PDB file of C-alpha atoms in Angstrom:
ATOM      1  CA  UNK A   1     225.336 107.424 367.259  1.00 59.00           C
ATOM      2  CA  UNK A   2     228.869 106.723 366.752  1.00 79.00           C
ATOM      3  CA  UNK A   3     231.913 109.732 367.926  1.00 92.00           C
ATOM      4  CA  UNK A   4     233.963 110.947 365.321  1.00 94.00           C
ATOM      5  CA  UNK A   5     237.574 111.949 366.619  1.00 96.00           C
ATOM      6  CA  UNK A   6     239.829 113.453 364.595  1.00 96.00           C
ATOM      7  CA  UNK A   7     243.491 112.005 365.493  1.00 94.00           C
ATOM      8  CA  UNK A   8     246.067 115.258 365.896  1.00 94.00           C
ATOM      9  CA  UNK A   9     247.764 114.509 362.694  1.00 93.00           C
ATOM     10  CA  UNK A  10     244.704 115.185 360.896  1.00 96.00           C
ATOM     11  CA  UNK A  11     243.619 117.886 363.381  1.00 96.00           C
ATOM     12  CA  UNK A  12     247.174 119.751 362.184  1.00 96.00           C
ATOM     13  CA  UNK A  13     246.138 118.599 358.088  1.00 96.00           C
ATOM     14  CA  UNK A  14     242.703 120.429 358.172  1.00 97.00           C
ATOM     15  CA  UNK A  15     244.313 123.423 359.927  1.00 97.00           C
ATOM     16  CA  UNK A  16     246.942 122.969 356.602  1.00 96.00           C
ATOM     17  CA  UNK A  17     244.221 122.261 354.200  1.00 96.00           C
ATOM     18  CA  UNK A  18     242.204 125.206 355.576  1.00 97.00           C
ATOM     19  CA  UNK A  19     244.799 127.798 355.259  1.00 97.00           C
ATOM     20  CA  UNK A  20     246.178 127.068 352.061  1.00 96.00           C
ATOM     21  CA  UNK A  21     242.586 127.320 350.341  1.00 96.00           C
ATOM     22  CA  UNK A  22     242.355 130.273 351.954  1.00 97.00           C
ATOM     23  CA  UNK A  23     245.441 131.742 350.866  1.00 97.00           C
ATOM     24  CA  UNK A  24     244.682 130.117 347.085  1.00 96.00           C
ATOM     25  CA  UNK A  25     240.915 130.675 346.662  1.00 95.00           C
ATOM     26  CA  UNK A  26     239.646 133.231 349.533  1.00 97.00           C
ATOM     27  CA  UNK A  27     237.604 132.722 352.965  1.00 97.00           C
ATOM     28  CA  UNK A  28     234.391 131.243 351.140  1.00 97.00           C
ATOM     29  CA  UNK A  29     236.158 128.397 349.019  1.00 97.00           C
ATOM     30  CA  UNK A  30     237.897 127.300 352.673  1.00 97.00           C
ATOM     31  CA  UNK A  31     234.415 127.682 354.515  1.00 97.00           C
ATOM     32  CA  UNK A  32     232.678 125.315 351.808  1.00 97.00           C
ATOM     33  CA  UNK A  33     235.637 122.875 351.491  1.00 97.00           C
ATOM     34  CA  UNK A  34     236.365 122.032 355.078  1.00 97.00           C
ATOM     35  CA  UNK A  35     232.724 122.044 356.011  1.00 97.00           C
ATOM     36  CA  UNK A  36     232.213 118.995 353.271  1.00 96.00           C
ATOM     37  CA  UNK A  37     235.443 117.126 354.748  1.00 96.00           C
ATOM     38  CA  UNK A  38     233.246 117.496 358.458  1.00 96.00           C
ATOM     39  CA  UNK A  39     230.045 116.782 356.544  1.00 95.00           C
ATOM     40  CA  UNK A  40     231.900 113.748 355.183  1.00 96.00           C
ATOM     41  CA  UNK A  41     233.262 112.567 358.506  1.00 95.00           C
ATOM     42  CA  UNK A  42     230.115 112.360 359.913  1.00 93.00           C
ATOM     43  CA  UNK A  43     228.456 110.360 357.026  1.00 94.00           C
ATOM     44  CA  UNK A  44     230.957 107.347 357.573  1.00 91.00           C
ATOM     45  CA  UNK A  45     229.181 106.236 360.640  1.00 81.00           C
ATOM     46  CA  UNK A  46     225.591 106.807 359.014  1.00 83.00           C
ATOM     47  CA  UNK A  47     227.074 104.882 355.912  1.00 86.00           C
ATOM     48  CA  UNK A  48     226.350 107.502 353.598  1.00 90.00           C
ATOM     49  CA  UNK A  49     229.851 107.363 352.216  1.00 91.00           C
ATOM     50  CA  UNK A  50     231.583 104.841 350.055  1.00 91.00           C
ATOM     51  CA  UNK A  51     234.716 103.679 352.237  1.00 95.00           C
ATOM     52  CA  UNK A  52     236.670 101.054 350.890  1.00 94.00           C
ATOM     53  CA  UNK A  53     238.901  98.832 353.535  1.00 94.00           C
ATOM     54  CA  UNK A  54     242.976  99.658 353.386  1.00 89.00           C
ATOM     55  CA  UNK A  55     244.847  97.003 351.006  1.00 83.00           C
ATOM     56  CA  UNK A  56     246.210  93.873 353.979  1.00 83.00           C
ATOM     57  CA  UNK A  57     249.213  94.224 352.458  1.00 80.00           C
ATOM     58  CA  UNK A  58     249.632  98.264 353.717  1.00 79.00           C
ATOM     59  CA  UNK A  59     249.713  96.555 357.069  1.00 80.00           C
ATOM     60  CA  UNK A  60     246.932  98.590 358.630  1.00 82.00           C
ATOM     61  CA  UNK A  61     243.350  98.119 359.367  1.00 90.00           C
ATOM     62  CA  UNK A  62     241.191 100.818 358.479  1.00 94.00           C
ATOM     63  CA  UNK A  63     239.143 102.530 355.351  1.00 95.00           C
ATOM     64  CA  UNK A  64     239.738 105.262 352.989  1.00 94.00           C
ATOM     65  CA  UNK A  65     237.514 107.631 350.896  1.00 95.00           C
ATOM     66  CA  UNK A  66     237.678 110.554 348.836  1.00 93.00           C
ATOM     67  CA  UNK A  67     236.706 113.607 349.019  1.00 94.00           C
ATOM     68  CA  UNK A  68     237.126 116.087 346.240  1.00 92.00           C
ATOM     69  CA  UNK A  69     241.554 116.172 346.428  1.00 89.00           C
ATOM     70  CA  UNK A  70     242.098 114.252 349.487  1.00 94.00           C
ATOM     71  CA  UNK A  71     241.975 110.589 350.034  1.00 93.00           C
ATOM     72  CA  UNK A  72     240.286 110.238 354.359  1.00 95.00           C
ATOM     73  CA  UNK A  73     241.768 107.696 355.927  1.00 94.00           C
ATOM     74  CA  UNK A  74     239.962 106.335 359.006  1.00 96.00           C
ATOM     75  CA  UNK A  75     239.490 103.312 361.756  1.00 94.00           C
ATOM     76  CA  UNK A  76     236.417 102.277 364.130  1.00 93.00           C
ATOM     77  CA  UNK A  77     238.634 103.109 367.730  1.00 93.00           C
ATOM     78  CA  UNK A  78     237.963 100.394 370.564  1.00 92.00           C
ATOM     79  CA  UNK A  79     235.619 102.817 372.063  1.00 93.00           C
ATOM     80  CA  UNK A  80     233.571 101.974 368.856  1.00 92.00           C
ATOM     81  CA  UNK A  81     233.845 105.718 367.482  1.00 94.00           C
ATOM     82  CA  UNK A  82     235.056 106.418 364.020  1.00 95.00           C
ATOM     83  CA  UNK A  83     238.532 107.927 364.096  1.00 96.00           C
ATOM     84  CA  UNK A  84     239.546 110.169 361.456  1.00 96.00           C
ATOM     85  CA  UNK A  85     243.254 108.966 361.123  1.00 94.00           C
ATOM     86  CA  UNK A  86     245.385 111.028 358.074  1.00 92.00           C
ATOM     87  CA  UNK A  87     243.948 113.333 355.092  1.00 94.00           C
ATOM     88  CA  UNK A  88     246.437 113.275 352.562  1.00 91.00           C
ATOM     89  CA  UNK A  89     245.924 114.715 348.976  1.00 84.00           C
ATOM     90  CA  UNK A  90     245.905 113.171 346.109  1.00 75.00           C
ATOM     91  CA  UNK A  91     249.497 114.083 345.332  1.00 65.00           C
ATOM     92  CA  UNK A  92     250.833 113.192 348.344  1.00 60.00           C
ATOM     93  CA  UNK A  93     249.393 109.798 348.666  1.00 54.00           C
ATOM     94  CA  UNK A  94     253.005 107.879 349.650  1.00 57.00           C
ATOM     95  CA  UNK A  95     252.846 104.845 351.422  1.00 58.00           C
ATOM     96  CA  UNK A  96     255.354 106.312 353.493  1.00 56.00           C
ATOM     97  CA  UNK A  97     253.409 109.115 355.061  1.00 59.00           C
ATOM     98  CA  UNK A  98     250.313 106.989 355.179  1.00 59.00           C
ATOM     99  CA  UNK A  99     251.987 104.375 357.450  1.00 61.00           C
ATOM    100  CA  UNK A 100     253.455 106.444 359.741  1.00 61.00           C
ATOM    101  CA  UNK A 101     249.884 108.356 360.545  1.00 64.00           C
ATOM    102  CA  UNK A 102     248.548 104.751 361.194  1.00 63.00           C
ATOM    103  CA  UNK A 103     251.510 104.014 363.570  1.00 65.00           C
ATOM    104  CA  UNK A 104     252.210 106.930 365.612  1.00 61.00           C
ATOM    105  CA  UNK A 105     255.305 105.634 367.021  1.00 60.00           C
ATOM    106  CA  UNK A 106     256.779 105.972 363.996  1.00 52.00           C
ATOM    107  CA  UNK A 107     258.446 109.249 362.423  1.00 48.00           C
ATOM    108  CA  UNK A 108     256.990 111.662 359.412  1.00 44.00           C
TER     109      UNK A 108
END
């Protein structure tokens, strides 16, 4: 069975997306929610989600799916694990932020 690694950008979003449900809906609504992004992340490599492969001309290799108000961005790693790149939600889907996970080199 394939890994899943979660890249430290999206290591630092779920600690985000985890404390503002928290804050906005209470302990249970966070539990649930970030349980079905892990729940998620380990359905990609049993192909029991619905990834579709990043637009060529975004200049990145990798898939995205969604999950309730985020959009998971991910790549197969050369180790063959699935690595769970950027989580971004639905309002802040900018191209900008999105390439900049995908190239770490880069600035946010």
């Amino acid at each position: 069975m394939k890994g899943i690694r979660i890249q430290q950008r999206a290591s630092r979003q779920l600690d985000e997306i985890y404390q503002y449900t928290l804050a906005e809906w209470g302990q249970a609504h966070a539990d649930r929610y970030i349980q079905g992004l892990f729940e998620s992340f380990h359905q990609i490599a049993n192909h029991g989600i619905v990834s579709r492969p990043i637009p060529a001309e975004f200049g990145v290799q990798g898939f995205f799916y969604r999950h309730e108000k985020h959009f998971v961005y991910w790549k197969t790693l050369e180790s063959g694990d699935i690595g769970i790149v950027t989580i971004l939600h639905q309002r802040m889907h900018q191209i900008e932020r999105f390439r900049a996970d995908f190239n770490p080199g880069t600035s946010n």
